[in-house]
Amino acid sequence: MGSRPYRRRLAWGAAALLVAGIAVPAVAVASESGGASDVPALSAGHGAKKAKNVILLIGDGMGDSEITLARDYTVGAAGRLNMDKFPLTGAYTTYSVDKDGKPDYVTDSAASGTGWATGQKTVNGRISKSPGTDKPMTTILELAQRNGLATGSVTTAELTDATPAVLASHATDRSCAGPADMKACPNDTIAKGGPGSIAEQSVGHKVDVLLGGGKARFDQKITEGRYKGLTVTEQARKLGYDVVTDDKGLKSARAGKPVLGLFAPGNVPVEWTGKAAAQGGTDAQRCVTANPERKAGTPSLDDQTRKALQLLEAKQKGSKKGFFLQVEGASIDKRDHAADPCGQIGETAALDRAVKVARAYAAAHPDTLVVTTADHGHTSQIVPLEATPPGLSSTLVTDEGQKLKVNYSTNTPGQPQEHTGTQVRIAAQGPQAERVLGVTDQTQLFTTIRSALALR
Ligand SMILES: [Zn+2]
């Protein structure tokens, strides 16, 4: 069982070049896994098509159970979400590895994101650095930039959270978010010749569009190096960023300058609230679809996605090169950890509206590959109404007027609920979308995007 990932890692190592201290994968990545040979029948005629743009939408912790729960509650059991409407759907495995390359069956978001961002697995907690040697691994966003594409990242979490972080930073540990958070990353500090915190690296990469939460991180003071004494937000302005903090600011942003949108001090407050699941269950509840903690002027994920697409397209106007955009619905995971079914469903529905925006863009721009997937499964399960399961439960009354019981039992009540090691859905449309068919691995998504965009 343990030998395969180990062998794969060795093969990769042998094929890597070292450019500017960063391991750059050699060209023949596709042969490693997920190459056209895995899906011969469908590749014929489709495999050669090139995508100008890629939109990757990630539901953090959005396993089949989370998708089904959102579907049942919002559009009904027989209804279909936007994310259900992709023409091609497969599944992928999400496991991470330990430092010797052996499988760790339950991944976190850092390791899983590193998987599709770099094409290689790593240890839980690590951001686009190798499992044993802790060396930076080139990311799909870095490759896209080198190939002249515009790039963007949108999230409902802090912009320094694991899923956005894997694209434009390299850190020993995901906790090294701002300049004051470097305890777990002694070798990444600027004093040690490293690249600094995730926040500093993200703006340092000049990603064209960065939208999400985490303003407090970016307001931390830089204590070393060239930008010493400035906050990361001030560093961003020095680098040419237009910094916006609300809906109005976002609307007024124009292409020509990179945009940093920071819409909350921490994670962006979720859309829906309700009673958390409890031992022995809750009274039947309807979710509150307007969270009072969400400030007026907080842009929705679909509004952010729409604006990001506009900015990226405007930046590339007149160019043959397109863009790579990642959009994350982060708090599906966070509310699942909290056994909060309404919070979780509201965030899944919010991501689904962003999927609708992405698919509408692709309908008008058929040279766009759109992929929707997750980084790992999560804890929520739909159980029979008459069941009395252990753990925490809640009964919901769905939009179609039926009762639905959801259970959270992956940890002792009082402790946060846990990720699960199940495979997750991956669905796609557009050039080379057939690469998601069958059962693949999250690292093959790197190859899919790289191949579709013909990135060298
Ligand atoms: Zn999580």
GROMACS .gro file of C-alpha atoms and ligand atoms in nm:
model
  457
    1MET     CA    1   0.000   0.000   0.000
    2GLY     CA    2   0.274   0.242   0.097
    3SER     CA    3   0.506   0.186  -0.197
    4ARG     CA    4   0.304   0.355  -0.470
    5PRO     CA    5   0.300   0.712  -0.343
    6TYR     CA    6   0.665   0.671  -0.244
    7ARG     CA    7   0.760   0.557  -0.593
    8ARG     CA    8   0.558   0.837  -0.745
    9ARG     CA    9   0.740   1.087  -0.529
   10LEU     CA   10   1.077   0.955  -0.637
   11ALA     CA   11   0.981   0.966  -1.004
   12TRP     CA   12   0.868   1.322  -0.957
   13GLY     CA   13   1.185   1.421  -0.779
   14ALA     CA   14   1.392   1.280  -1.063
   15ALA     CA   15   1.191   1.474  -1.321
   16ALA     CA   16   1.213   1.806  -1.142
   17LEU     CA   17   1.440   2.093  -1.230
   18LEU     CA   18   1.547   2.349  -0.980
   19VAL     CA   19   1.476   2.705  -1.090
   20ALA     CA   20   1.519   2.991  -0.846
   21GLY     CA   21   1.505   2.753  -0.553
   22ILE     CA   22   1.166   2.617  -0.656
   23ALA     CA   23   1.120   2.268  -0.796
   24VAL     CA   24   0.968   2.301  -1.141
   25PRO     CA   25   0.801   1.986  -1.270
   26ALA     CA   26   0.931   1.866  -1.606
   27VAL     CA   27   0.698   1.867  -1.905
   28ALA     CA   28   0.584   1.503  -1.900
   29VAL     CA   29   0.362   1.542  -1.595
   30ALA     CA   30   0.062   1.395  -1.772
   31SER     CA   31   0.221   1.052  -1.798
   32GLU     CA   32   0.241   1.020  -1.422
   33SER     CA   33  -0.129   0.993  -1.360
   34GLY     CA   34  -0.444   1.117  -1.519
   35GLY     CA   35  -0.292   1.124  -1.865
   36ALA     CA   36  -0.511   1.085  -2.170
   37SER     CA   37  -0.444   0.712  -2.162
   38ASP     CA   38  -0.667   0.681  -1.855
   39VAL     CA   39  -0.974   0.783  -2.057
   40PRO     CA   40  -0.896   0.680  -2.415
   41ALA     CA   41  -1.247   0.658  -2.557
   42LEU     CA   42  -1.359   1.004  -2.448
   43SER     CA   43  -1.026   1.174  -2.501
   44ALA     CA   44  -1.044   1.118  -2.874
   45GLY     CA   45  -1.163   1.440  -3.028
   46HIS     CA   46  -1.185   1.626  -2.699
   47GLY     CA   47  -0.841   1.583  -2.544
   48ALA     CA   48  -0.666   1.805  -2.796
   49LYS     CA   49  -0.887   2.109  -2.729
   50LYS     CA   50  -0.725   2.389  -2.539
   51ALA     CA   51  -0.890   2.607  -2.278
   52LYS     CA   52  -0.827   2.980  -2.270
   53ASN     CA   53  -0.962   3.012  -1.915
   54VAL     CA   54  -1.010   2.785  -1.615
   55ILE     CA   55  -1.256   2.851  -1.333
   56LEU     CA   56  -1.206   2.611  -1.042
   57LEU     CA   57  -1.477   2.615  -0.772
   58ILE     CA   58  -1.399   2.440  -0.445
   59GLY     CA   59  -1.654   2.355  -0.180
   60ASP     CA   60  -1.439   2.311   0.128
   61GLY     CA   61  -1.553   1.992   0.303
   62MET     CA   62  -1.827   1.948   0.040
   63GLY     CA   63  -1.872   1.573   0.027
   64ASP     CA   64  -2.170   1.401  -0.138
   65SER     CA   65  -2.359   1.426   0.189
   66GLU     CA   66  -2.315   1.805   0.207
   67ILE     CA   67  -2.430   1.843  -0.156
   68THR     CA   68  -2.734   1.621  -0.094
   69LEU     CA   69  -2.830   1.811   0.220
   70ALA     CA   70  -2.822   2.146   0.035
   71ARG     CA   71  -3.017   1.997  -0.255
   72ASP     CA   72  -3.285   1.844  -0.032
   73TYR     CA   73  -3.330   2.163   0.168
   74THR     CA   74  -3.327   2.420  -0.113
   75VAL     CA   75  -3.448   2.268  -0.442
   76GLY     CA   76  -3.593   1.943  -0.311
   77ALA     CA   77  -3.489   1.580  -0.337
   78ALA     CA   78  -3.589   1.564  -0.704
   79GLY     CA   79  -3.449   1.909  -0.783
   80ARG     CA   80  -3.103   1.979  -0.917
   81LEU     CA   81  -2.847   2.234  -0.797
   82ASN     CA   82  -2.635   2.423  -1.049
   83MET     CA   83  -2.342   2.204  -0.951
   84ASP     CA   84  -2.553   1.898  -1.042
   85LYS     CA   85  -2.586   2.020  -1.400
   86PHE     CA   86  -2.232   1.967  -1.526
   87PRO     CA   87  -2.227   1.726  -1.819
   88LEU     CA   88  -1.933   1.524  -1.686
   89THR     CA   89  -1.899   1.397  -1.330
   90GLY     CA   90  -1.643   1.172  -1.163
   91ALA     CA   91  -1.501   1.112  -0.820
   92TYR     CA   92  -1.157   1.164  -0.676
   93THR     CA   93  -0.957   1.041  -0.381
   94THR     CA   94  -0.826   1.302  -0.138
   95TYR     CA   95  -0.585   1.129   0.103
   96SER     CA   96  -0.269   1.307   0.215
   97VAL     CA   97   0.066   1.147   0.305
   98ASP     CA   98   0.296   1.129   0.604
   99LYS     CA   99   0.652   1.254   0.572
  100ASP     CA  100   0.767   0.916   0.438
  101GLY     CA  101   0.508   0.928   0.161
  102LYS     CA  102   0.274   0.667   0.312
  103PRO     CA  103  -0.099   0.743   0.298
  104ASP     CA  104  -0.272   0.944   0.566
  105TYR     CA  105  -0.635   0.855   0.493
  106VAL     CA  106  -0.796   1.177   0.618
  107THR     CA  107  -0.660   1.496   0.465
  108ASP     CA  108  -0.688   1.855   0.577
  109SER     CA  109  -0.744   2.147   0.340
  110ALA     CA  110  -0.374   2.242   0.325
  111ALA     CA  111  -0.256   1.902   0.204
  112SER     CA  112  -0.550   1.845  -0.030
  113GLY     CA  113  -0.517   2.194  -0.181
  114THR     CA  114  -0.143   2.135  -0.226
  115GLY     CA  115  -0.245   1.822  -0.419
  116TRP     CA  116  -0.425   2.007  -0.698
  117ALA     CA  117  -0.212   2.319  -0.672
  118THR     CA  118   0.117   2.132  -0.728
  119GLY     CA  119   0.028   1.783  -0.853
  120GLN     CA  120   0.196   1.630  -0.548
  121LYS     CA  121   0.069   1.514  -0.212
  122THR     CA  122   0.203   1.647   0.113
  123VAL     CA  123   0.153   1.618   0.489
  124ASN     CA  124  -0.150   1.768   0.662
  125GLY     CA  125  -0.101   2.134   0.752
  126ARG     CA  126   0.157   2.209   0.482
  127ILE     CA  127   0.113   2.472   0.210
  128SER     CA  128   0.263   2.379  -0.131
  129LYS     CA  129   0.585   2.239   0.018
  130SER     CA  130   0.707   1.879   0.000
  131PRO     CA  131   0.621   1.624   0.271
  132GLY     CA  132   0.965   1.510   0.388
  133THR     CA  133   1.209   1.779   0.280
  134ASP     CA  134   0.977   2.080   0.321
  135LYS     CA  135   1.083   2.232  -0.013
  136PRO     CA  136   0.860   2.470  -0.214
  137MET     CA  137   0.671   2.305  -0.502
  138THR     CA  138   0.563   2.511  -0.805
  139THR     CA  139   0.189   2.585  -0.809
  140ILE     CA  140  -0.062   2.598  -1.091
  141LEU     CA  141  -0.107   2.972  -1.026
  142GLU     CA  142   0.268   3.030  -1.057
  143LEU     CA  143   0.272   2.834  -1.384
  144ALA     CA  144  -0.029   3.031  -1.511
  145GLN     CA  145   0.148   3.360  -1.432
  146ARG     CA  146   0.468   3.249  -1.607
  147ASN     CA  147   0.261   3.161  -1.912
  148GLY     CA  148   0.108   3.508  -1.927
  149LEU     CA  149  -0.233   3.430  -1.782
  150ALA     CA  150  -0.418   3.657  -1.541
  151THR     CA  151  -0.491   3.495  -1.204
  152GLY     CA  152  -0.747   3.531  -0.929
  153SER     CA  153  -0.853   3.377  -0.598
  154VAL     CA  154  -1.184   3.433  -0.422
  155THR     CA  155  -1.283   3.284  -0.087
  156THR     CA  156  -1.530   3.322   0.199
  157ALA     CA  157  -1.249   3.241   0.446
  158GLU     CA  158  -0.952   3.458   0.534
  159LEU     CA  159  -0.741   3.499   0.220
  160THR     CA  160  -0.458   3.337   0.415
  161ASP     CA  161  -0.663   3.024   0.490
  162ALA     CA  162  -0.532   2.695   0.352
  163THR     CA  163  -0.727   2.668   0.025
  164PRO     CA  164  -0.639   3.012  -0.114
  165ALA     CA  165  -0.291   2.988   0.043
  166VAL     CA  166  -0.183   2.683  -0.160
  167LEU     CA  167  -0.199   2.882  -0.485
  168ALA     CA  168   0.038   3.170  -0.411
  169SER     CA  169   0.244   3.076  -0.108
  170HIS     CA  170   0.471   2.807   0.033
  171ALA     CA  171   0.469   2.750   0.410
  172THR     CA  172   0.577   2.473   0.644
  173ASP     CA  173   0.248   2.516   0.829
  174ARG     CA  174  -0.090   2.667   0.742
  175SER     CA  175  -0.095   2.866   1.066
  176CYS     CA  176   0.177   3.105   0.935
  177ALA     CA  177  -0.088   3.342   0.800
  178GLY     CA  178   0.045   3.689   0.890
  179PRO     CA  179   0.385   3.833   0.990
  180ALA     CA  180   0.298   3.785   1.360
  181ASP     CA  181   0.201   3.418   1.308
  182MET     CA  182   0.534   3.265   1.206
  183LYS     CA  183   0.597   3.040   1.507
  184ALA     CA  184   0.539   2.712   1.321
  185CYS     CA  185   0.746   2.819   1.017
  186PRO     CA  186   1.097   2.904   1.145
  187ASN     CA  187   1.255   2.844   0.802
  188ASP     CA  188   1.004   3.057   0.611
  189THR     CA  189   1.078   3.385   0.790
  190ILE     CA  190   1.238   3.668   0.595
  191ALA     CA  191   1.515   3.684   0.858
  192LYS     CA  192   1.604   3.324   0.767
  193GLY     CA  193   1.597   3.405   0.395
  194GLY     CA  194   1.246   3.264   0.354
  195PRO     CA  195   0.949   3.417   0.174
  196GLY     CA  196   0.762   3.541   0.485
  197SER     CA  197   0.403   3.481   0.587
  198ILE     CA  198   0.119   3.360   0.365
  199ALA     CA  199  -0.028   3.713   0.353
  200GLU     CA  200   0.303   3.870   0.244
  201GLN     CA  201   0.360   3.599  -0.017
  202SER     CA  202   0.008   3.629  -0.158
  203VAL     CA  203   0.039   3.999  -0.236
  204GLY     CA  204   0.407   3.952  -0.327
  205HIS     CA  205   0.290   3.718  -0.604
  206LYS     CA  206   0.086   4.002  -0.756
  207VAL     CA  207  -0.220   3.782  -0.803
  208ASP     CA  208  -0.449   4.007  -1.010
  209VAL     CA  209  -0.763   3.953  -0.802
  210LEU     CA  210  -0.760   3.851  -0.434
  211LEU     CA  211  -1.104   3.865  -0.267
  212GLY     CA  212  -1.205   3.729   0.072
  213GLY     CA  213  -1.177   3.787   0.446
  214GLY     CA  214  -0.879   3.819   0.681
  215LYS     CA  215  -0.831   4.198   0.700
  216ALA     CA  216  -0.681   4.166   1.051
  217ARG     CA  217  -0.400   3.946   0.913
  218PHE     CA  218  -0.319   4.196   0.641
  219ASP     CA  219  -0.318   4.477   0.898
  220GLN     CA  220  -0.036   4.305   1.091
  221LYS     CA  221   0.300   4.485   1.082
  222ILE     CA  222   0.587   4.337   0.886
  223THR     CA  223   0.889   4.307   1.116
  224GLU     CA  224   1.169   4.211   0.877
  225GLY     CA  225   1.303   4.283   0.531
  226ARG     CA  226   1.220   4.534   0.262
  227TYR     CA  227   0.872   4.622   0.388
  228LYS     CA  228   0.966   4.635   0.757
  229GLY     CA  229   0.738   4.869   0.953
  230LEU     CA  230   0.455   4.853   0.698
  231THR     CA  231   0.141   4.644   0.732
  232VAL     CA  232   0.080   4.382   0.462
  233THR     CA  233  -0.206   4.601   0.334
  234GLU     CA  234   0.044   4.888   0.295
  235GLN     CA  235   0.284   4.648   0.124
  236ALA     CA  236   0.002   4.559  -0.116
  237ARG     CA  237  -0.061   4.928  -0.195
  238LYS     CA  238   0.314   4.976  -0.258
  239LEU     CA  239   0.294   4.686  -0.502
  240GLY     CA  240   0.016   4.865  -0.689
  241TYR     CA  241  -0.291   4.701  -0.536
  242ASP     CA  242  -0.624   4.875  -0.514
  243VAL     CA  243  -0.746   4.774  -0.164
  244VAL     CA  244  -1.125   4.755  -0.114
  245THR     CA  245  -1.325   4.655   0.193
  246ASP     CA  246  -1.692   4.650   0.089
  247ASP     CA  247  -1.939   4.603  -0.189
  248LYS     CA  248  -1.913   4.965  -0.306
  249GLY     CA  249  -1.535   4.953  -0.321
  250LEU     CA  250  -1.547   4.626  -0.511
  251LYS     CA  251  -1.795   4.766  -0.764
  252SER     CA  252  -1.570   5.065  -0.830
  253ALA     CA  253  -1.255   4.854  -0.885
  254ARG     CA  254  -1.126   4.877  -1.243
  255ALA     CA  255  -0.888   4.654  -1.433
  256GLY     CA  256  -0.539   4.793  -1.472
  257LYS     CA  257  -0.450   4.756  -1.107
  258PRO     CA  258  -0.450   4.433  -0.907
  259VAL     CA  259  -0.734   4.426  -0.654
  260LEU     CA  260  -0.715   4.313  -0.291
  261GLY     CA  261  -1.062   4.285  -0.134
  262LEU     CA  262  -1.077   4.228   0.242
  263PHE     CA  263  -1.442   4.208   0.343
  264ALA     CA  264  -1.415   4.101   0.709
  265PRO     CA  265  -1.153   4.103   0.987
  266GLY     CA  266  -1.158   3.721   0.991
  267ASN     CA  267  -1.365   3.476   0.789
  268VAL     CA  268  -1.653   3.639   0.601
  269PRO     CA  269  -1.967   3.586   0.817
  270VAL     CA  270  -2.189   3.309   0.677
  271GLU     CA  271  -2.517   3.373   0.494
  272TRP     CA  272  -2.756   3.157   0.699
  273THR     CA  273  -2.794   3.075   1.069
  274GLY     CA  274  -3.002   2.838   1.280
  275LYS     CA  275  -2.982   2.612   1.583
  276ALA     CA  276  -2.672   2.396   1.601
  277ALA     CA  277  -2.728   2.021   1.619
  278ALA     CA  278  -2.757   1.890   1.974
  279GLN     CA  279  -2.743   1.563   2.165
  280GLY     CA  280  -3.086   1.405   2.134
  281GLY     CA  281  -3.175   1.636   1.845
  282THR     CA  282  -3.346   1.976   1.804
  283ASP     CA  283  -3.705   2.082   1.746
  284ALA     CA  284  -3.787   2.085   1.377
  285GLN     CA  285  -3.642   2.412   1.245
  286ARG     CA  286  -3.638   2.633   0.938
  287CYS     CA  287  -3.308   2.807   0.870
  288VAL     CA  288  -3.274   3.185   0.908
  289THR     CA  289  -3.159   3.297   0.564
  290ALA     CA  290  -3.029   3.641   0.666
  291ASN     CA  291  -2.752   3.620   0.925
  292PRO     CA  292  -2.765   3.940   1.139
  293GLU     CA  293  -2.386   3.914   1.186
  294ARG     CA  294  -2.332   3.968   0.817
  295LYS     CA  295  -2.279   4.341   0.771
  296ALA     CA  296  -2.460   4.533   0.499
  297GLY     CA  297  -2.215   4.591   0.215
  298THR     CA  298  -2.057   4.245   0.244
  299PRO     CA  299  -2.042   4.117  -0.114
  300SER     CA  300  -2.184   3.770  -0.177
  301LEU     CA  301  -1.963   3.496  -0.319
  302ASP     CA  302  -2.145   3.508  -0.653
  303ASP     CA  303  -2.105   3.888  -0.674
  304GLN     CA  304  -1.734   3.848  -0.602
  305THR     CA  305  -1.706   3.576  -0.866
  306ARG     CA  306  -1.885   3.794  -1.124
  307LYS     CA  307  -1.655   4.088  -1.051
  308ALA     CA  308  -1.342   3.871  -1.053
  309LEU     CA  309  -1.437   3.735  -1.398
  310GLN     CA  310  -1.496   4.089  -1.524
  311LEU     CA  311  -1.159   4.214  -1.394
  312LEU     CA  312  -0.965   3.913  -1.525
  313GLU     CA  313  -1.128   3.933  -1.866
  314ALA     CA  314  -1.065   4.309  -1.886
  315LYS     CA  315  -0.701   4.259  -1.792
  316GLN     CA  316  -0.653   4.009  -2.078
  317LYS     CA  317  -0.845   4.216  -2.334
  318GLY     CA  318  -0.674   4.190  -2.671
  319SER     CA  319  -0.454   3.900  -2.555
  320LYS     CA  320  -0.480   3.540  -2.671
  321LYS     CA  321  -0.405   3.435  -2.312
  322GLY     CA  322  -0.688   3.396  -2.064
  323PHE     CA  323  -0.701   3.348  -1.688
  324PHE     CA  324  -0.705   3.102  -1.400
  325LEU     CA  325  -0.957   3.174  -1.123
  326GLN     CA  326  -1.018   2.972  -0.805
  327VAL     CA  327  -1.337   3.033  -0.604
  328GLU     CA  328  -1.376   2.874  -0.262
  329GLY     CA  329  -1.689   2.825  -0.052
  330ALA     CA  330  -1.487   2.785   0.267
  331SER     CA  331  -1.741   2.779   0.544
  332ILE     CA  332  -1.926   2.467   0.434
  333ASP     CA  333  -1.635   2.303   0.615
  334LYS     CA  334  -1.629   2.548   0.905
  335ARG     CA  335  -2.002   2.510   0.983
  336ASP     CA  336  -1.977   2.132   0.942
  337HIS     CA  337  -1.702   2.136   1.211
  338ALA     CA  338  -1.949   2.330   1.430
  339ALA     CA  339  -2.238   2.087   1.361
  340ASP     CA  340  -2.442   2.382   1.229
  341PRO     CA  341  -2.665   2.247   0.950
  342CYS     CA  342  -2.819   2.582   0.852
  343GLY     CA  343  -2.481   2.756   0.830
  344GLN     CA  344  -2.349   2.469   0.623
  345ILE     CA  345  -2.645   2.457   0.381
  346GLY     CA  346  -2.646   2.835   0.334
  347GLU     CA  347  -2.278   2.829   0.239
  348THR     CA  348  -2.330   2.538  -0.002
  349ALA     CA  349  -2.615   2.732  -0.164
  350ALA     CA  350  -2.389   3.040  -0.184
  351LEU     CA  351  -2.119   2.840  -0.363
  352ASP     CA  352  -2.387   2.697  -0.592
  353ARG     CA  353  -2.482   3.050  -0.700
  354ALA     CA  354  -2.115   3.112  -0.781
  355VAL     CA  355  -2.122   2.791  -0.988
  356LYS     CA  356  -2.415   2.939  -1.180
  357VAL     CA  357  -2.211   3.254  -1.253
  358ALA     CA  358  -1.916   3.042  -1.372
  359ARG     CA  359  -2.134   2.827  -1.597
  360ALA     CA  360  -2.301   3.134  -1.746
  361TYR     CA  361  -1.956   3.276  -1.822
  362ALA     CA  362  -1.857   2.947  -1.987
  363ALA     CA  363  -2.179   2.944  -2.191
  364ALA     CA  364  -2.073   3.278  -2.341
  365HIS     CA  365  -1.703   3.176  -2.356
  366PRO     CA  366  -1.693   2.804  -2.451
  367ASP     CA  367  -1.312   2.804  -2.437
  368THR     CA  368  -1.350   2.804  -2.056
  369LEU     CA  369  -1.300   2.489  -1.851
  370VAL     CA  370  -1.515   2.497  -1.536
  371VAL     CA  371  -1.448   2.244  -1.260
  372THR     CA  372  -1.640   2.208  -0.934
  373THR     CA  373  -1.506   1.984  -0.662
  374ALA     CA  374  -1.413   1.961  -0.292
  375ASP     CA  375  -1.097   1.906  -0.094
  376HIS     CA  376  -1.233   1.640   0.141
  377GLY     CA  377  -1.552   1.489   0.276
  378HIS     CA  378  -1.706   1.595   0.605
  379THR     CA  379  -1.914   1.478   0.895
  380SER     CA  380  -2.283   1.550   0.822
  381GLN     CA  381  -2.509   1.253   0.745
  382ILE     CA  382  -2.878   1.244   0.651
  383VAL     CA  383  -3.038   0.982   0.876
  384PRO     CA  384  -3.393   0.841   0.910
  385LEU     CA  385  -3.631   1.055   1.116
  386GLU     CA  386  -3.692   0.767   1.356
  387ALA     CA  387  -3.319   0.710   1.417
  388THR     CA  388  -3.168   0.802   1.753
  389PRO     CA  389  -2.801   0.818   1.655
  390PRO     CA  390  -2.515   0.905   1.890
  391GLY     CA  391  -2.354   1.248   1.858
  392LEU     CA  392  -2.540   1.564   1.761
  393SER     CA  393  -2.857   1.582   1.552
  394SER     CA  394  -3.100   1.839   1.418
  395THR     CA  395  -3.431   1.812   1.236
  396LEU     CA  396  -3.491   2.060   0.955
  397VAL     CA  397  -3.808   2.143   0.765
  398THR     CA  398  -3.707   2.170   0.399
  399ASP     CA  399  -3.840   2.417   0.141
  400GLU     CA  400  -4.063   2.138   0.010
  401GLY     CA  401  -4.217   2.107   0.359
  402GLN     CA  402  -4.068   1.773   0.459
  403LYS     CA  403  -3.871   1.689   0.773
  404LEU     CA  404  -3.506   1.592   0.731
  405LYS     CA  405  -3.276   1.471   1.009
  406VAL     CA  406  -2.904   1.543   0.997
  407ASN     CA  407  -2.651   1.384   1.230
  408TYR     CA  408  -2.292   1.476   1.325
  409SER     CA  409  -2.105   1.191   1.493
  410THR     CA  410  -1.738   1.207   1.401
  411ASN     CA  411  -1.630   1.330   1.743
  412THR     CA  412  -1.735   1.340   2.107
  413PRO     CA  413  -2.005   1.603   2.166
  414GLY     CA  414  -1.831   1.924   2.275
  415GLN     CA  415  -1.537   1.864   2.040
  416PRO     CA  416  -1.527   1.998   1.682
  417GLN     CA  417  -1.659   1.755   1.422
  418GLU     CA  418  -1.401   1.596   1.190
  419HIS     CA  419  -1.325   1.560   0.820
  420THR     CA  420  -1.377   1.219   0.668
  421GLY     CA  421  -1.157   1.022   0.428
  422THR     CA  422  -1.423   0.953   0.163
  423GLN     CA  423  -1.377   1.024  -0.207
  424VAL     CA  424  -1.552   1.339  -0.329
  425ARG     CA  425  -1.728   1.452  -0.645
  426ILE     CA  426  -1.550   1.632  -0.928
  427ALA     CA  427  -1.764   1.771  -1.212
  428ALA     CA  428  -1.666   1.972  -1.517
  429GLN     CA  429  -1.754   2.122  -1.853
  430GLY     CA  430  -1.545   2.267  -2.133
  431PRO     CA  431  -1.214   2.174  -2.297
  432GLN     CA  432  -1.065   1.852  -2.151
  433ALA     CA  433  -1.347   1.817  -1.899
  434GLU     CA  434  -1.346   1.443  -1.975
  435ARG     CA  435  -1.031   1.416  -1.764
  436VAL     CA  436  -1.249   1.425  -1.450
  437LEU     CA  437  -1.436   1.105  -1.546
  438GLY     CA  438  -1.390   0.780  -1.356
  439VAL     CA  439  -1.211   0.771  -1.024
  440THR     CA  440  -0.908   0.998  -1.017
  441ASP     CA  441  -0.701   1.163  -0.744
  442GLN     CA  442  -0.693   1.527  -0.638
  443THR     CA  443  -0.332   1.556  -0.768
  444GLN     CA  444  -0.462   1.477  -1.120
  445LEU     CA  445  -0.664   1.798  -1.115
  446PHE     CA  446  -0.329   1.980  -1.141
  447THR     CA  447  -0.255   1.787  -1.461
  448THR     CA  448  -0.605   1.853  -1.594
  449ILE     CA  449  -0.573   2.231  -1.552
  450ARG     CA  450  -0.215   2.238  -1.674
  451SER     CA  451  -0.298   2.033  -1.980
  452ALA     CA  452  -0.619   2.224  -2.061
  453LEU     CA  453  -0.433   2.557  -2.047
  454ALA     CA  454  -0.123   2.404  -2.214
  455LEU     CA  455   0.096   2.555  -1.942
  456ARG     CA  456   0.468   2.497  -1.979
  457ZN      ZN  457  -1.198   2.159   0.803
   0.00000   0.00000   0.00000
